CSV table of C-alpha atoms in Angstrom, one decimal:
chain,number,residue,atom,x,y,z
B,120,UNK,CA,90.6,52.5,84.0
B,121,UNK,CA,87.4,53.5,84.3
B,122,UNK,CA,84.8,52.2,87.2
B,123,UNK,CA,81.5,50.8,85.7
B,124,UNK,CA,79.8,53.3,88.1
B,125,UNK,CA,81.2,56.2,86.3
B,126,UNK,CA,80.6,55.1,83.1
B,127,UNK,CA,77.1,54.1,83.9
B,128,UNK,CA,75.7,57.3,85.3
B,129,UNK,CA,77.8,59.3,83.0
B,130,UNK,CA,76.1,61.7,80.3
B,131,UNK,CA,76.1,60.6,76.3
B,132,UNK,CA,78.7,63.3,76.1
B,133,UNK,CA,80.7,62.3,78.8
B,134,UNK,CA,80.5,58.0,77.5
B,135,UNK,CA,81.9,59.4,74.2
B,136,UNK,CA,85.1,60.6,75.7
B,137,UNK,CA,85.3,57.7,78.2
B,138,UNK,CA,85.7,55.7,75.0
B,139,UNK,CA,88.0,57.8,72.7
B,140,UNK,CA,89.9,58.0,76.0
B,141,UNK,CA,90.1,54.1,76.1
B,142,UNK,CA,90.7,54.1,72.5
B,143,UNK,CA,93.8,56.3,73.0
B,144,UNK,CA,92.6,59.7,72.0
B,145,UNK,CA,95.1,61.9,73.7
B,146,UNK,CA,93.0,64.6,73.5
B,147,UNK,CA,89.9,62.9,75.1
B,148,UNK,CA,92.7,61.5,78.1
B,149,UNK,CA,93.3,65.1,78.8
B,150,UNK,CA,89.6,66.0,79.2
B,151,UNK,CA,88.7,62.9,81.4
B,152,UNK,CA,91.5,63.8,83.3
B,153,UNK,CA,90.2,67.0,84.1
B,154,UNK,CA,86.8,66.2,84.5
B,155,UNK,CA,88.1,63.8,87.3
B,156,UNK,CA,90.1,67.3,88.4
B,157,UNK,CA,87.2,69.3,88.7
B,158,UNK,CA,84.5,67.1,89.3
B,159,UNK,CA,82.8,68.2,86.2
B,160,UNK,CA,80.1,65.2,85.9
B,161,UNK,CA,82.3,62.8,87.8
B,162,UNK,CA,83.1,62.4,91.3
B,163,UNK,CA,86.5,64.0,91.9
B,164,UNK,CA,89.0,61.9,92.1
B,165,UNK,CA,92.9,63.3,92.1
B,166,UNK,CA,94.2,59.6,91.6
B,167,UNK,CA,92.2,59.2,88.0
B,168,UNK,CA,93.0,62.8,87.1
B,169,UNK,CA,96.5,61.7,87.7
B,170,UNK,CA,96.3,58.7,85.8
B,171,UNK,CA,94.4,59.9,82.3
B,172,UNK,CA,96.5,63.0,82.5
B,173,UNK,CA,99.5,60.7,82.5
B,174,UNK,CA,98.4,58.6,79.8
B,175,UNK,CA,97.9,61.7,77.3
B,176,UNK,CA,100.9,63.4,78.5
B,177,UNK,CA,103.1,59.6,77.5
B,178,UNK,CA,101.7,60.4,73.6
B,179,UNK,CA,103.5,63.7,73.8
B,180,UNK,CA,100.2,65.7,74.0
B,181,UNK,CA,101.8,69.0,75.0
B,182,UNK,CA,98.8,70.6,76.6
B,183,UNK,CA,98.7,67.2,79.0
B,184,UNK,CA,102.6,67.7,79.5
B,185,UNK,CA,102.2,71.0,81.3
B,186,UNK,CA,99.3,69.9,83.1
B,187,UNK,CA,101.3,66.5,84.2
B,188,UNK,CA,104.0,69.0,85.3
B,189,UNK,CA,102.2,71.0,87.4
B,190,UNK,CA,100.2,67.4,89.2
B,191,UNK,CA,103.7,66.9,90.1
B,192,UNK,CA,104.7,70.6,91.3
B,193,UNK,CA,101.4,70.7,93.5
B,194,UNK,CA,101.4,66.9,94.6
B,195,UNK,CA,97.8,66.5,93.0
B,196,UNK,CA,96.9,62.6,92.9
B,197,UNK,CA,101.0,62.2,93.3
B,198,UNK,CA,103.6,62.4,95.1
B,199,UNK,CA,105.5,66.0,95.1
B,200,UNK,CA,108.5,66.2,92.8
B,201,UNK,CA,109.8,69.2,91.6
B,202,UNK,CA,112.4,67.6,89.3
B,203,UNK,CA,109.8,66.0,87.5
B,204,UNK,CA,107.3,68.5,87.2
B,205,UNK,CA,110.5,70.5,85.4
B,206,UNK,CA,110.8,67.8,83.5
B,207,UNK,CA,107.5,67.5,82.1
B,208,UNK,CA,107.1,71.1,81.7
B,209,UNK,CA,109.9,71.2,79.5
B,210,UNK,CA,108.6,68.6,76.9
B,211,UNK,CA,105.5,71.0,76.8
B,212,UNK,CA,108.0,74.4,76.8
B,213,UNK,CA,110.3,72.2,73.5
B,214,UNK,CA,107.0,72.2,72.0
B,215,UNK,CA,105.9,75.7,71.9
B,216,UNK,CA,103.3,75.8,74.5
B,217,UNK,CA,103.3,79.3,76.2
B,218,UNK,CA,102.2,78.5,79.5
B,219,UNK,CA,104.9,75.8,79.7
B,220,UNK,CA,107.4,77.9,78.6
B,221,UNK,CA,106.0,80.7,81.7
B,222,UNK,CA,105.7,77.9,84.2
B,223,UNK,CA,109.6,76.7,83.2
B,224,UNK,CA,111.2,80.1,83.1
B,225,UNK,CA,109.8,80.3,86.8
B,226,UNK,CA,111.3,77.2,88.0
B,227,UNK,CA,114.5,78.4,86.7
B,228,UNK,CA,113.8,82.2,88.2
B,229,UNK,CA,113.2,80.1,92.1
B,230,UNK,CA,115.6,76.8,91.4
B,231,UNK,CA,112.6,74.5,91.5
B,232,UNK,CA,113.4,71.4,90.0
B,233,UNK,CA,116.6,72.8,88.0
B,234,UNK,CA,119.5,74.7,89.5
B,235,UNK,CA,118.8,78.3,89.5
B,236,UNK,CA,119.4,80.0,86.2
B,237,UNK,CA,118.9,83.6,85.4
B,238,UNK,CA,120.1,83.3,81.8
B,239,UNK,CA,118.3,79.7,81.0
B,240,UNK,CA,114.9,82.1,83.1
B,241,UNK,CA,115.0,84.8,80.6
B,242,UNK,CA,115.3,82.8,77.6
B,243,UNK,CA,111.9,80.9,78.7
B,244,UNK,CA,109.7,84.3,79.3
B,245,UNK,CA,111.2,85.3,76.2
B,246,UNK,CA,109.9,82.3,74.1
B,247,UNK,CA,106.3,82.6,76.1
B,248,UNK,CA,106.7,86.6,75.6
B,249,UNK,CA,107.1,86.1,71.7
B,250,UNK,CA,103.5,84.3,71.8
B,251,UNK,CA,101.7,87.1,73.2
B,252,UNK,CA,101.5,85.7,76.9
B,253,UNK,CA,101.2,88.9,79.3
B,254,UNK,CA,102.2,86.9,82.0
B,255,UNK,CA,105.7,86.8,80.4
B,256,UNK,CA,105.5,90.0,79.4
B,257,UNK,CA,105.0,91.2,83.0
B,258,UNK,CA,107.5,89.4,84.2
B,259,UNK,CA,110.0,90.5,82.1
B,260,UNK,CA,109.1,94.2,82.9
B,261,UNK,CA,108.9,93.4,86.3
B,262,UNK,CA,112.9,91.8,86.0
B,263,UNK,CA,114.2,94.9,84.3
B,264,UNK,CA,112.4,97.4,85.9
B,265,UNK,CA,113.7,96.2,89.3
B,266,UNK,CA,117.0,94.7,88.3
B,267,UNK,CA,116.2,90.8,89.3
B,268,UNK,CA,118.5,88.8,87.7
B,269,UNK,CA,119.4,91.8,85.1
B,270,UNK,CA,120.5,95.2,85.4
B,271,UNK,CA,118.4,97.6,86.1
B,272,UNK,CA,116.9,98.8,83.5
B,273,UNK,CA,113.5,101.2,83.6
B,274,UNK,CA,113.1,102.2,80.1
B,275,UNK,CA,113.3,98.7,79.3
B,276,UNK,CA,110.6,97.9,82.2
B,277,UNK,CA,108.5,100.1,80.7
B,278,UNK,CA,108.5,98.3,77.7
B,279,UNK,CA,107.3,95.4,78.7
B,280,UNK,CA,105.1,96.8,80.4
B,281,UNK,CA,103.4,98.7,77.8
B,282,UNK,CA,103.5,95.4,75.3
B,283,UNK,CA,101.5,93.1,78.7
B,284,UNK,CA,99.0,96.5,79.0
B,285,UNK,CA,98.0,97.2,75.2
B,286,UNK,CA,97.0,93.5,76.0
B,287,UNK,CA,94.8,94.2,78.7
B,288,UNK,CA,96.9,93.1,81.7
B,289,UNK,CA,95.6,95.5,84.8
B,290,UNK,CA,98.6,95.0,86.5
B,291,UNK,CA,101.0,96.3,84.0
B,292,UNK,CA,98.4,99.2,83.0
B,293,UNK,CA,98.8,100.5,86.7
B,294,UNK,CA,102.9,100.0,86.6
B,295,UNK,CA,102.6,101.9,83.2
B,296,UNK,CA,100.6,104.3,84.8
B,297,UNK,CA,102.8,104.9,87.5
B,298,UNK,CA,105.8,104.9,85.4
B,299,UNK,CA,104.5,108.2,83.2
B,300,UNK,CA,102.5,110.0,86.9
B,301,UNK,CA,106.6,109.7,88.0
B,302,UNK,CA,108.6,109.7,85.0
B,303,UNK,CA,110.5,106.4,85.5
B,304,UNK,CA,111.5,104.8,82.3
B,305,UNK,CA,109.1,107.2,80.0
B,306,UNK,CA,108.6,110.9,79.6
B,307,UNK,CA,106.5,112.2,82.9
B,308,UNK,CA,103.2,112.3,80.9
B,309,UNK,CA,100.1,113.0,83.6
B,310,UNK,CA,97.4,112.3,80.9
B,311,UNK,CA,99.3,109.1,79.5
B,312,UNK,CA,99.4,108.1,83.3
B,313,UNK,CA,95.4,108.6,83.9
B,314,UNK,CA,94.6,106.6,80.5
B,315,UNK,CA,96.3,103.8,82.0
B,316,UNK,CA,95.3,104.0,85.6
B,317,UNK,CA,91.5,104.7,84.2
B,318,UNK,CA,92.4,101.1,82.1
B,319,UNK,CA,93.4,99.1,85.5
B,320,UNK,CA,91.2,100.5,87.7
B,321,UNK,CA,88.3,99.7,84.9
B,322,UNK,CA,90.1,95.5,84.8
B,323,UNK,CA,89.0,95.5,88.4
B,324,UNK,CA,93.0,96.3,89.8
B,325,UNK,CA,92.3,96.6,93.3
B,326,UNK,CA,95.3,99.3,93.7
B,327,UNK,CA,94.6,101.0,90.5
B,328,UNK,CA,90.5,101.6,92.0
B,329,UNK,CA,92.2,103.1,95.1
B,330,UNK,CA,94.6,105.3,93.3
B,331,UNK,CA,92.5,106.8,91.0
B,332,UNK,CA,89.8,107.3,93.6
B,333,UNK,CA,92.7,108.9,95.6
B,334,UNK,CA,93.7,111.2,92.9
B,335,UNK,CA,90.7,112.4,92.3
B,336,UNK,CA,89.6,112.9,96.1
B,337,UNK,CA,92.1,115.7,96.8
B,338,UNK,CA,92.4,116.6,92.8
B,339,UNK,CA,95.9,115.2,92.1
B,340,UNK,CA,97.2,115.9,88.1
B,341,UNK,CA,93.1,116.2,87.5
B,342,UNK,CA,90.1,118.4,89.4
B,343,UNK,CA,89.3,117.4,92.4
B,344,UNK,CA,85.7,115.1,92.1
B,345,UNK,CA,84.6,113.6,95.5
B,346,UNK,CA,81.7,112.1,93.6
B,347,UNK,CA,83.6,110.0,91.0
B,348,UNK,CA,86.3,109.2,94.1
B,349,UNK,CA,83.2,107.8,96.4
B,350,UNK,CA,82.3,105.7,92.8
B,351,UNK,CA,85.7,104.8,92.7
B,352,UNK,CA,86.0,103.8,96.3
B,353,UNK,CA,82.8,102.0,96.0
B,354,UNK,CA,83.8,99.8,93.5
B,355,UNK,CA,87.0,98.7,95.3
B,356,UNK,CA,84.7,97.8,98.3
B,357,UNK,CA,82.5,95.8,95.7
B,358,UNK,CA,86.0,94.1,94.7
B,359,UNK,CA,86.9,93.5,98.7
B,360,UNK,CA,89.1,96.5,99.4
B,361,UNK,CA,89.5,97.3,103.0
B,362,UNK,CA,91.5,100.5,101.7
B,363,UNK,CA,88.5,101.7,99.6
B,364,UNK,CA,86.1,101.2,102.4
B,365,UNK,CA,88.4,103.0,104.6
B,366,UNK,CA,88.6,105.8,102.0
B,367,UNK,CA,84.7,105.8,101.6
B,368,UNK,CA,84.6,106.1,104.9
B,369,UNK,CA,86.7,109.3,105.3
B,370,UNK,CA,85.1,110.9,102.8
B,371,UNK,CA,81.7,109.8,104.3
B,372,UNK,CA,83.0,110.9,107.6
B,373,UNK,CA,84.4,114.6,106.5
B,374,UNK,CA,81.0,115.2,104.7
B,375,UNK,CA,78.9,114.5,107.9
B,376,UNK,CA,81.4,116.4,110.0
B,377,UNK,CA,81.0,119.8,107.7
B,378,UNK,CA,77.6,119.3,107.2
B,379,UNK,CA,76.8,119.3,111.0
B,380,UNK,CA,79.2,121.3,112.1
B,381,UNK,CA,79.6,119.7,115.6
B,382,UNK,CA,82.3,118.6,117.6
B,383,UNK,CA,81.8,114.8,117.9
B,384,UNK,CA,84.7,114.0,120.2
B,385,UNK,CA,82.1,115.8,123.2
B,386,UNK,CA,79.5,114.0,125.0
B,387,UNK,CA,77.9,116.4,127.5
B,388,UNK,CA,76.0,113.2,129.0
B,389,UNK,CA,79.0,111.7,130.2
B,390,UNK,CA,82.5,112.8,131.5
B,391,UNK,CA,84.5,110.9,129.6
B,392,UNK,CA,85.5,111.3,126.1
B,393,UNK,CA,83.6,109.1,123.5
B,394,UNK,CA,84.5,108.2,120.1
B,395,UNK,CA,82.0,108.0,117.4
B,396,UNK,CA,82.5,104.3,115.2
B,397,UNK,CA,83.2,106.6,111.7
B,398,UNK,CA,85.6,108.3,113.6
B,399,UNK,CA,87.1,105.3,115.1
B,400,UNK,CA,87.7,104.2,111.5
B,401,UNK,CA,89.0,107.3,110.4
B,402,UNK,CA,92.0,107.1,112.9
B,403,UNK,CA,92.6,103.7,111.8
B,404,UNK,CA,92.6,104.2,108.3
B,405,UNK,CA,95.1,107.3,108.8
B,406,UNK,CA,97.2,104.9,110.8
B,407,UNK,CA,97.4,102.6,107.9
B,408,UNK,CA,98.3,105.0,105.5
B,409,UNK,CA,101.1,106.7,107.3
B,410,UNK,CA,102.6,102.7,107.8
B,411,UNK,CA,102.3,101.8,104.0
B,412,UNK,CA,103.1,105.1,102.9
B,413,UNK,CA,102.9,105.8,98.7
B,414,UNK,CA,101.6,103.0,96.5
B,415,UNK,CA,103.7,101.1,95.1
B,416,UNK,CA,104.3,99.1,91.9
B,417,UNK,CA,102.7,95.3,91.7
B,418,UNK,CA,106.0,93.1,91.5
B,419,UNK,CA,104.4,89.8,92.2
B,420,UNK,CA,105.1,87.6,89.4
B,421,UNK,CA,101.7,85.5,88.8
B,422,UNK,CA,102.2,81.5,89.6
B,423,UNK,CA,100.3,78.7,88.4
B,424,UNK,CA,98.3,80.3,85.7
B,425,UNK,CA,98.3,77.4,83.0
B,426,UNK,CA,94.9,76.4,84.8
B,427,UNK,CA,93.6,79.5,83.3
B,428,UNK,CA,94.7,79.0,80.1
């Protein structure tokens, strides 16, 4: 399967697993496959990722499975089929593989592939849950603590959430957080809610940067700091935060405002009324906030994570 080009310019390392791949190596199928995916020392090629995948997956290579399912789900180097991609991650979910088993409790959560199943959904996160996976931990709080497909249930929410944020998971450390700040599902706890904001914010969660900058810009459950709010907001600019750079800005804008003490809405040069670009911003980020109102909690299930894994 391989072209003599490819096998002629590749690296020693890279001919080894050419070979175990021909040999029938499952393992080694997998990795050319995704060196043809990435174009990691090959030209990339969807087709050939495709077709060593497909090989490995054949031998019952479970890891291969998943990724053979999700070639089908995203139409990489094959037509789309969400039947079979449900299909294929199943063999990988019977065999224990926690990603599969994420990926297949989604499918049943949206219908792809299989007929809708709330029941056959919750089983699945369950399996991936029991391994450790925080995306299946997530989205089990997320279920309960909303009611999709279940009851609602915030106590039980919380629960999840806590298991997905002692394992690091900045999205469920800022829904944990906001859980104790509002009492939902926990005991209102303000300091339990700042140790877990102070952990989401510090995983780089974009919402959890703003809120903690927020909190302690006008000294909300903690004394006011504008210093550690403009580091705060600073990093969420650094992440790509329009709200933190709107924030920065405000506070920016109210120092330079009390610190010259000067009306800048005036312009004695001209008769008309000019606007200063910091002020400009202002006003826009003050329109923003009164449209989105309070922060909410992150809901979005995560999709198509078994690449990371």
């Amino acid at each position: 399967m391989k072209t003599e080009s490819d096998y002629q310019f590749a690296s020693k390392w890279l001919r080894n697993i050419f070979k175990d791949a021909e040999s029938g190596n499952c393992c080694a199928q997998l990795r050319l496959g995704l060196c043809y995916l990435f174009g990691n020392e090959l030209r990339q090629d969807d087709g050939k990722a495709f077709e060593w995948v497909k090989r490995s997956a054949e031998q019952g290579f479970a890891p291969a499975q998943r990724f053979l399912g999700e070639f089908y789900e995203e139409g990489t180097g094959v037509d789309r089929c969400y039947t079979l991609a449900a299909q294929w991650m199943r063999r990988a979910a019977e065999q224990g593989d926690d990603l599969a088993q994420l990926m297949l409790g989604k499918y049943y959560s949206e219908g792809k592939g299989v007929r809708s199943n709330f029941e056959m959904m919750f089983r699945w996160f369950r399996k991936a849950a029991e391994q450790g996976n925080v995306f299946a931990l997530f989205n089990l709080g997320v279920h309960y603590f909303f009611g999709r497909g279940v009851p609602e249930n915030k106590a039980e929410g919380a629960k999840w959430f806590w298991m997905a944020a002692e394992r690091g998971y900045g999205s469920a450390q800022y829904n944990l957080a906001l859980c104790y700040f509002r009492g939902l599902g926990v005991f209102q706890d303000d300091r339990k809610g700042f140790f877990w904001l102070r952990n989401a914010a510090q995983h780089g969660h974009i919402e959890a940067i703003c809120e903690l900058g927020r909190r302690y810009q006008y000294g909300i459950g903690i004394e006011q700091d504008i210093e550690k709010a403009k580091k705060w907001y600073l990093k969420g600019y650094e992440e790509g935060s329009e709200d933190a750079e709107f924030y920065f800005d405000e506070i920016i804008w109210r120092q330079d405002h009390e610190e010259n003490d000067i009306d800048i809405l005036r312009d004695e040069e001209e008769p008309a009324i000019r606007r200063s670009k910091k002020q400009i911003r202002y006003e826009k980020m003050n329109h923003k906030r009164r449209r989105t109102g309070n922060k909410t909690f992150s809901s979005t299930i995560p999709v198509n994570q078994t690449k990371k894994g």
